């Protein structure tokens, strides 16, 4: 859409008293369009889901959104998707884009349940701003941080948040440039967190050490239902340890593992599935996804 087109669409919604869902993803809203949207949000009391991802916004545009939500105490916003907007600046002289996200969480502390800020180029400083607010937040249940390069320092901040947060149930941390050091911090937090049900760690720079740590955390955490470990190399020995930990786990139903390097991996998973079926006293949705991309390429 052109700038004029965006303005016309948003202004046409000003008087709408039944608007609940607004998906405006990928329409080049930019910061100026965000100001038009902010005018709508200042007075709207019905909107519950807003997707403005991939709109070429910067933290300036998000700041407009945050101020509008802070002004409107009657906002019912529960689901906000901001993924794909460049919210963190590479300049050391500018504040982190995480400040604006933190302001949104504080403004909608009583309603916001699903927050998507994936692919926003958020570094460790930005993540720290966000999780500081989430330590005290009791509403956000789903947090998508996929593809933000915050690394081990950011992972440590997220871990501290998990030790204190009591509402988060789903956490997406795919391809966040974490290594064994960051995973170690997360697994320590997972051991004691009693609310988290889904954890995605796919695509990070993990080795067998990380997998061992995850297996140990599964032995102590009895609440996690889904664990994703795709796009990484895991050997047979680690699969065995994960199998043993999951076998004793009363809730884990979904373990997704992609690209095993060991040829025995498929047999190991088959044995795991068989044992799991035997131990169940009720039907579950257990599944383990295994794709050996290297073998597929050879074929």
Short mmCIF file of C-alpha atoms in Angstrom, two decimals:
data_model
loop_
_atom_site.label_atom_id
_atom_site.label_comp_id
_atom_site.label_asym_id
_atom_site.label_seq_id
_atom_site.Cartn_x
_atom_site.Cartn_y
_atom_site.Cartn_z
CA UNK A 1 0.00 0.00 0.00
CA UNK A 2 1.02 3.60 -0.51
CA UNK A 3 1.26 5.94 2.47
CA UNK A 4 -2.03 7.52 1.47
CA UNK A 5 -3.64 4.10 1.11
CA UNK A 6 -2.47 3.06 4.58
CA UNK A 7 -3.81 6.27 6.07
CA UNK A 8 -7.18 5.78 4.38
CA UNK A 9 -7.52 2.18 5.60
CA UNK A 10 -6.67 2.97 9.20
CA UNK A 11 -8.78 6.12 9.37
CA UNK A 12 -11.70 4.09 8.03
CA UNK A 13 -11.46 1.92 11.15
CA UNK A 14 -11.62 4.80 13.63
CA UNK A 15 -15.35 4.48 14.19
CA UNK A 16 -15.48 0.69 14.04
CA UNK A 17 -16.87 -0.60 17.35
CA UNK A 18 -16.61 -4.31 16.56
CA UNK A 19 -13.02 -4.64 15.32
CA UNK A 20 -11.32 -7.53 17.14
CA UNK A 21 -8.66 -8.80 14.72
CA UNK A 22 -6.43 -6.69 12.49
CA UNK A 23 -3.79 -8.40 10.34
CA UNK A 24 -1.69 -5.81 8.51
CA UNK A 25 1.48 -7.86 8.13
CA UNK A 26 3.90 -7.05 5.32
CA UNK A 27 2.37 -3.82 4.06
CA UNK A 28 5.26 -1.37 4.51
CA UNK A 29 3.53 0.47 7.29
CA UNK A 30 6.83 2.07 8.34
CA UNK A 31 7.12 4.57 11.18
CA UNK A 32 4.77 7.12 9.64
CA UNK A 33 2.05 4.52 9.20
CA UNK A 34 2.62 3.46 12.80
CA UNK A 35 1.57 6.96 13.86
CA UNK A 36 -1.76 6.54 12.04
CA UNK A 37 -2.21 3.18 13.74
CA UNK A 38 -1.37 4.71 17.11
CA UNK A 39 -4.22 7.18 16.65
CA UNK A 40 -6.57 4.22 16.20
CA UNK A 41 -5.22 2.40 19.24
CA UNK A 42 -5.64 5.40 21.54
CA UNK A 43 -9.42 5.06 21.44
CA UNK A 44 -10.15 1.48 20.39
CA UNK A 45 -11.60 -0.76 23.13
CA UNK A 46 -12.43 -3.90 21.11
CA UNK A 47 -9.24 -4.95 19.30
CA UNK A 48 -7.78 -8.13 20.81
CA UNK A 49 -5.33 -9.27 18.10
CA UNK A 50 -2.94 -7.09 16.09
CA UNK A 51 -0.38 -8.34 13.57
CA UNK A 52 1.91 -5.63 12.20
CA UNK A 53 4.93 -7.82 11.54
CA UNK A 54 7.32 -7.24 8.64
CA UNK A 55 6.30 -3.63 8.09
CA UNK A 56 9.72 -1.95 7.95
CA UNK A 57 9.16 -0.23 11.28
CA UNK A 58 11.94 0.84 13.61
CA UNK A 59 11.79 1.42 17.34
CA UNK A 60 10.38 4.91 16.61
CA UNK A 61 7.23 3.39 15.16
CA UNK A 62 6.94 0.91 18.00
CA UNK A 63 7.32 3.78 20.45
CA UNK A 64 4.20 5.37 18.93
CA UNK A 65 2.32 2.11 19.49
CA UNK A 66 3.55 1.86 23.09
CA UNK A 67 2.48 5.41 23.92
CA UNK A 68 -0.97 4.82 22.46
CA UNK A 69 -1.48 1.64 24.49
CA UNK A 70 -0.29 3.40 27.61
CA UNK A 71 -2.79 6.20 27.00
CA UNK A 72 -5.69 3.79 26.41
CA UNK A 73 -6.34 2.07 29.72
CA UNK A 74 -9.41 0.33 28.24
CA UNK A 75 -7.51 -1.47 25.48
CA UNK A 76 -8.29 -5.21 25.28
CA UNK A 77 -5.21 -6.17 23.26
CA UNK A 78 -4.19 -9.77 23.98
CA UNK A 79 -2.15 -10.77 20.93
CA UNK A 80 0.56 -8.53 19.41
CA UNK A 81 2.87 -9.61 16.57
CA UNK A 82 5.79 -7.32 15.78
CA UNK A 83 8.16 -9.83 14.20
CA UNK A 84 10.32 -8.87 11.26
CA UNK A 85 10.69 -5.20 12.18
CA UNK A 86 14.19 -3.89 12.88
CA UNK A 87 13.77 -2.73 16.46
CA UNK A 88 17.36 -2.72 17.69
CA UNK A 89 19.95 -0.25 16.43
CA UNK A 90 23.57 -1.16 15.85
CA UNK A 91 24.64 2.25 17.16
CA UNK A 92 26.11 2.26 20.66
CA UNK A 93 24.83 5.80 21.13
CA UNK A 94 21.16 4.89 20.78
CA UNK A 95 18.90 3.16 23.28
CA UNK A 96 17.94 -0.45 22.67
CA UNK A 97 14.70 -1.29 20.87
CA UNK A 98 13.82 -3.47 23.84
CA UNK A 99 12.78 -0.36 25.77
CA UNK A 100 9.74 0.18 23.55
CA UNK A 101 8.70 -3.47 23.81
CA UNK A 102 9.04 -3.31 27.58
CA UNK A 103 6.79 -0.24 27.61
CA UNK A 104 4.13 -2.15 25.66
CA UNK A 105 4.23 -5.05 28.13
CA UNK A 106 3.88 -2.65 31.05
CA UNK A 107 1.06 -0.75 29.34
CA UNK A 108 -0.94 -3.93 28.72
CA UNK A 109 0.21 -5.86 31.78
CA UNK A 110 -3.32 -7.07 32.50
CA UNK A 111 -4.32 -8.22 28.99
CA UNK A 112 -1.35 -9.12 26.76
CA UNK A 113 -0.96 -12.90 26.49
CA UNK A 114 0.84 -13.53 23.19
CA UNK A 115 3.86 -11.46 22.11
CA UNK A 116 5.78 -12.09 18.90
CA UNK A 117 9.06 -10.20 18.51
CA UNK A 118 10.95 -12.67 16.34
CA UNK A 119 13.46 -11.46 13.74
CA UNK A 120 13.74 -7.99 15.28
CA UNK A 121 17.56 -7.98 15.52
CA UNK A 122 17.33 -7.70 19.30
CA UNK A 123 20.67 -8.07 21.06
CA UNK A 124 21.42 -8.89 24.68
CA UNK A 125 20.72 -5.31 25.85
CA UNK A 126 17.31 -5.27 24.19
CA UNK A 127 16.39 -8.67 25.60
CA UNK A 128 17.41 -7.56 29.07
CA UNK A 129 14.96 -4.64 28.93
CA UNK A 130 12.15 -6.96 27.93
CA UNK A 131 12.74 -9.76 30.43
CA UNK A 132 13.15 -7.31 33.30
CA UNK A 133 9.47 -6.45 32.85
CA UNK A 134 8.48 -10.08 32.36
CA UNK A 135 9.96 -11.03 35.73
CA UNK A 136 6.99 -9.30 37.35
CA UNK A 137 4.42 -9.94 34.62
CA UNK A 138 1.72 -12.53 35.33
CA UNK A 139 -0.14 -12.37 32.03
CA UNK A 140 2.10 -13.12 29.01
CA UNK A 141 1.84 -16.83 28.19
CA UNK A 142 3.50 -17.05 24.77
CA UNK A 143 6.78 -15.33 23.87
CA UNK A 144 8.42 -15.66 20.44
CA UNK A 145 12.06 -14.53 20.37
CA UNK A 146 13.13 -16.61 17.39
CA UNK A 147 15.98 -15.38 15.21
CA UNK A 148 17.20 -12.59 17.46
CA UNK A 149 21.02 -12.60 17.82
CA UNK A 150 21.21 -12.07 21.58
CA UNK A 151 23.52 -15.04 22.17
CA UNK A 152 24.61 -16.41 25.53
CA UNK A 153 24.30 -13.08 27.37
CA UNK A 154 20.69 -12.77 26.31
CA UNK A 155 20.08 -16.42 27.21
CA UNK A 156 21.33 -15.75 30.72
CA UNK A 157 18.85 -12.86 31.04
CA UNK A 158 16.01 -15.07 29.81
CA UNK A 159 17.04 -17.73 32.34
CA UNK A 160 16.83 -15.28 35.22
CA UNK A 161 13.36 -14.30 34.04
CA UNK A 162 12.25 -17.96 33.97
CA UNK A 163 13.23 -18.31 37.62
CA UNK A 164 10.80 -15.54 38.58
CA UNK A 165 8.02 -15.50 35.96
CA UNK A 166 4.87 -17.46 36.81
CA UNK A 167 2.80 -17.15 33.62
CA UNK A 168 4.95 -18.02 30.59
CA UNK A 169 3.95 -21.33 28.99
CA UNK A 170 5.51 -21.23 25.52
CA UNK A 171 9.00 -19.91 24.76
CA UNK A 172 10.49 -19.77 21.26
CA UNK A 173 14.30 -19.39 21.15
CA UNK A 174 15.13 -20.72 17.70
CA UNK A 175 18.38 -19.57 16.05
CA UNK A 176 19.37 -17.03 18.70
CA UNK A 177 23.12 -17.74 18.44
CA UNK A 178 23.26 -19.51 21.78
CA UNK A 179 26.05 -21.95 22.62
CA UNK A 180 26.54 -24.47 25.44
CA UNK A 181 27.04 -21.62 27.90
CA UNK A 182 23.63 -20.09 27.23
CA UNK A 183 21.92 -23.47 27.15
CA UNK A 184 23.41 -24.32 30.53
CA UNK A 185 21.77 -21.25 32.05
CA UNK A 186 18.43 -22.13 30.46
CA UNK A 187 18.47 -25.75 31.59
CA UNK A 188 19.12 -24.70 35.19
CA UNK A 189 16.05 -22.46 35.01
CA UNK A 190 13.94 -25.15 33.33
CA UNK A 191 14.66 -27.53 36.21
CA UNK A 192 12.76 -25.32 38.65
CA UNK A 193 10.22 -23.58 36.38
CA UNK A 194 6.82 -25.18 36.89
CA UNK A 195 4.84 -23.27 34.23
CA UNK A 196 6.71 -23.70 30.96
CA UNK A 197 5.08 -26.27 28.66
CA UNK A 198 6.76 -25.66 25.30
CA UNK A 199 10.41 -24.84 24.58
CA UNK A 200 12.00 -24.41 21.16
CA UNK A 201 15.82 -24.39 21.04
CA UNK A 202 16.25 -25.38 17.39
CA UNK A 203 19.01 -23.96 15.24
CA UNK A 204 21.39 -22.90 18.00
CA UNK A 205 25.09 -23.72 18.25
CA UNK A 206 24.62 -26.63 20.61
CA UNK A 207 26.85 -29.66 21.04
CA UNK A 208 26.40 -32.96 22.87
CA UNK A 209 27.15 -31.10 26.10
CA UNK A 210 23.95 -29.09 25.70
CA UNK A 211 21.90 -32.19 24.98
CA UNK A 212 23.24 -33.84 28.13
CA UNK A 213 22.24 -30.76 30.11
CA UNK A 214 18.74 -30.85 28.62
CA UNK A 215 18.39 -34.52 29.49
CA UNK A 216 19.34 -33.73 33.09
CA UNK A 217 16.77 -30.94 33.25
CA UNK A 218 14.05 -33.24 31.92
CA UNK A 219 14.77 -35.61 34.76
CA UNK A 220 13.76 -32.89 37.21
CA UNK A 221 11.13 -30.92 35.29
CA UNK A 222 7.79 -32.74 35.09
CA UNK A 223 5.75 -30.01 33.38
CA UNK A 224 7.32 -29.55 29.94
CA UNK A 225 5.14 -31.02 27.17
CA UNK A 226 7.06 -30.09 24.03
CA UNK A 227 10.77 -29.76 23.26
CA UNK A 228 12.09 -28.84 19.80
CA UNK A 229 15.71 -29.51 18.83
CA UNK A 230 15.72 -29.22 15.06
CA UNK A 231 18.52 -28.32 12.63
CA UNK A 232 21.40 -29.47 14.80
CA UNK A 233 23.72 -32.46 15.07
CA UNK A 234 22.97 -34.95 17.83
CA UNK A 235 24.69 -38.32 18.24
CA UNK A 236 23.18 -41.62 19.26
CA UNK A 237 24.47 -41.50 22.82
CA UNK A 238 22.66 -38.22 23.43
CA UNK A 239 19.46 -39.61 21.90
CA UNK A 240 19.70 -42.47 24.36
CA UNK A 241 20.05 -40.13 27.31
CA UNK A 242 17.13 -37.98 26.12
CA UNK A 243 15.07 -41.15 25.70
CA UNK A 244 15.74 -42.29 29.23
CA UNK A 245 14.94 -38.86 30.65
CA UNK A 246 11.75 -38.55 28.61
CA UNK A 247 10.66 -42.09 29.52
CA UNK A 248 10.47 -41.00 33.14
CA UNK A 249 8.83 -37.70 32.23
CA UNK A 250 5.10 -37.77 32.91
CA UNK A 251 4.06 -34.87 30.65
CA UNK A 252 6.46 -34.66 27.68
CA UNK A 253 4.49 -35.60 24.57
CA UNK A 254 6.34 -33.94 21.71
CA UNK A 255 10.08 -34.27 21.13
CA UNK A 256 11.16 -32.96 17.72
CA UNK A 257 14.68 -33.89 16.61
CA UNK A 258 15.94 -33.17 13.12
CA UNK A 259 19.14 -34.09 11.30
CA UNK A 260 20.75 -36.84 13.34
CA UNK A 261 24.30 -37.59 12.35
CA UNK A 262 24.41 -41.14 13.68
CA UNK A 263 23.07 -43.96 11.51
CA UNK A 264 21.69 -45.67 14.58
CA UNK A 265 19.50 -42.67 15.40
CA UNK A 266 16.40 -44.02 13.66
CA UNK A 267 16.58 -47.37 15.47
CA UNK A 268 17.11 -45.58 18.77
CA UNK A 269 13.99 -43.49 18.24
CA UNK A 270 11.96 -46.56 17.25
CA UNK A 271 12.93 -48.26 20.51
CA UNK A 272 12.05 -45.10 22.39
CA UNK A 273 8.58 -44.92 20.82
CA UNK A 274 7.91 -48.56 21.60
CA UNK A 275 8.83 -48.19 25.26
CA UNK A 276 6.81 -45.01 25.59
CA UNK A 277 3.70 -46.68 24.17
CA UNK A 278 4.03 -49.54 26.62
CA UNK A 279 4.26 -47.29 29.64
CA UNK A 280 1.30 -45.10 28.76
CA UNK A 281 -1.98 -45.72 30.53
CA UNK A 282 -3.79 -43.17 28.37
CA UNK A 283 -3.67 -41.87 24.81
CA UNK A 284 -1.27 -39.01 24.08
CA UNK A 285 -0.08 -37.07 21.09
CA UNK A 286 3.53 -38.21 21.43
CA UNK A 287 5.62 -37.91 18.36
CA UNK A 288 9.26 -37.65 17.45
CA UNK A 289 10.13 -36.19 14.11
CA UNK A 290 13.38 -37.39 12.57
CA UNK A 291 14.78 -36.20 9.28
CA UNK A 292 18.28 -37.16 8.19
CA UNK A 293 18.93 -34.48 5.59
CA UNK A 294 22.34 -35.81 4.81
CA UNK A 295 20.95 -39.17 3.78
CA UNK A 296 18.28 -37.45 1.68
CA UNK A 297 20.94 -35.51 -0.19
CA UNK A 298 22.84 -38.72 -0.95
CA UNK A 299 19.68 -40.32 -2.29
#
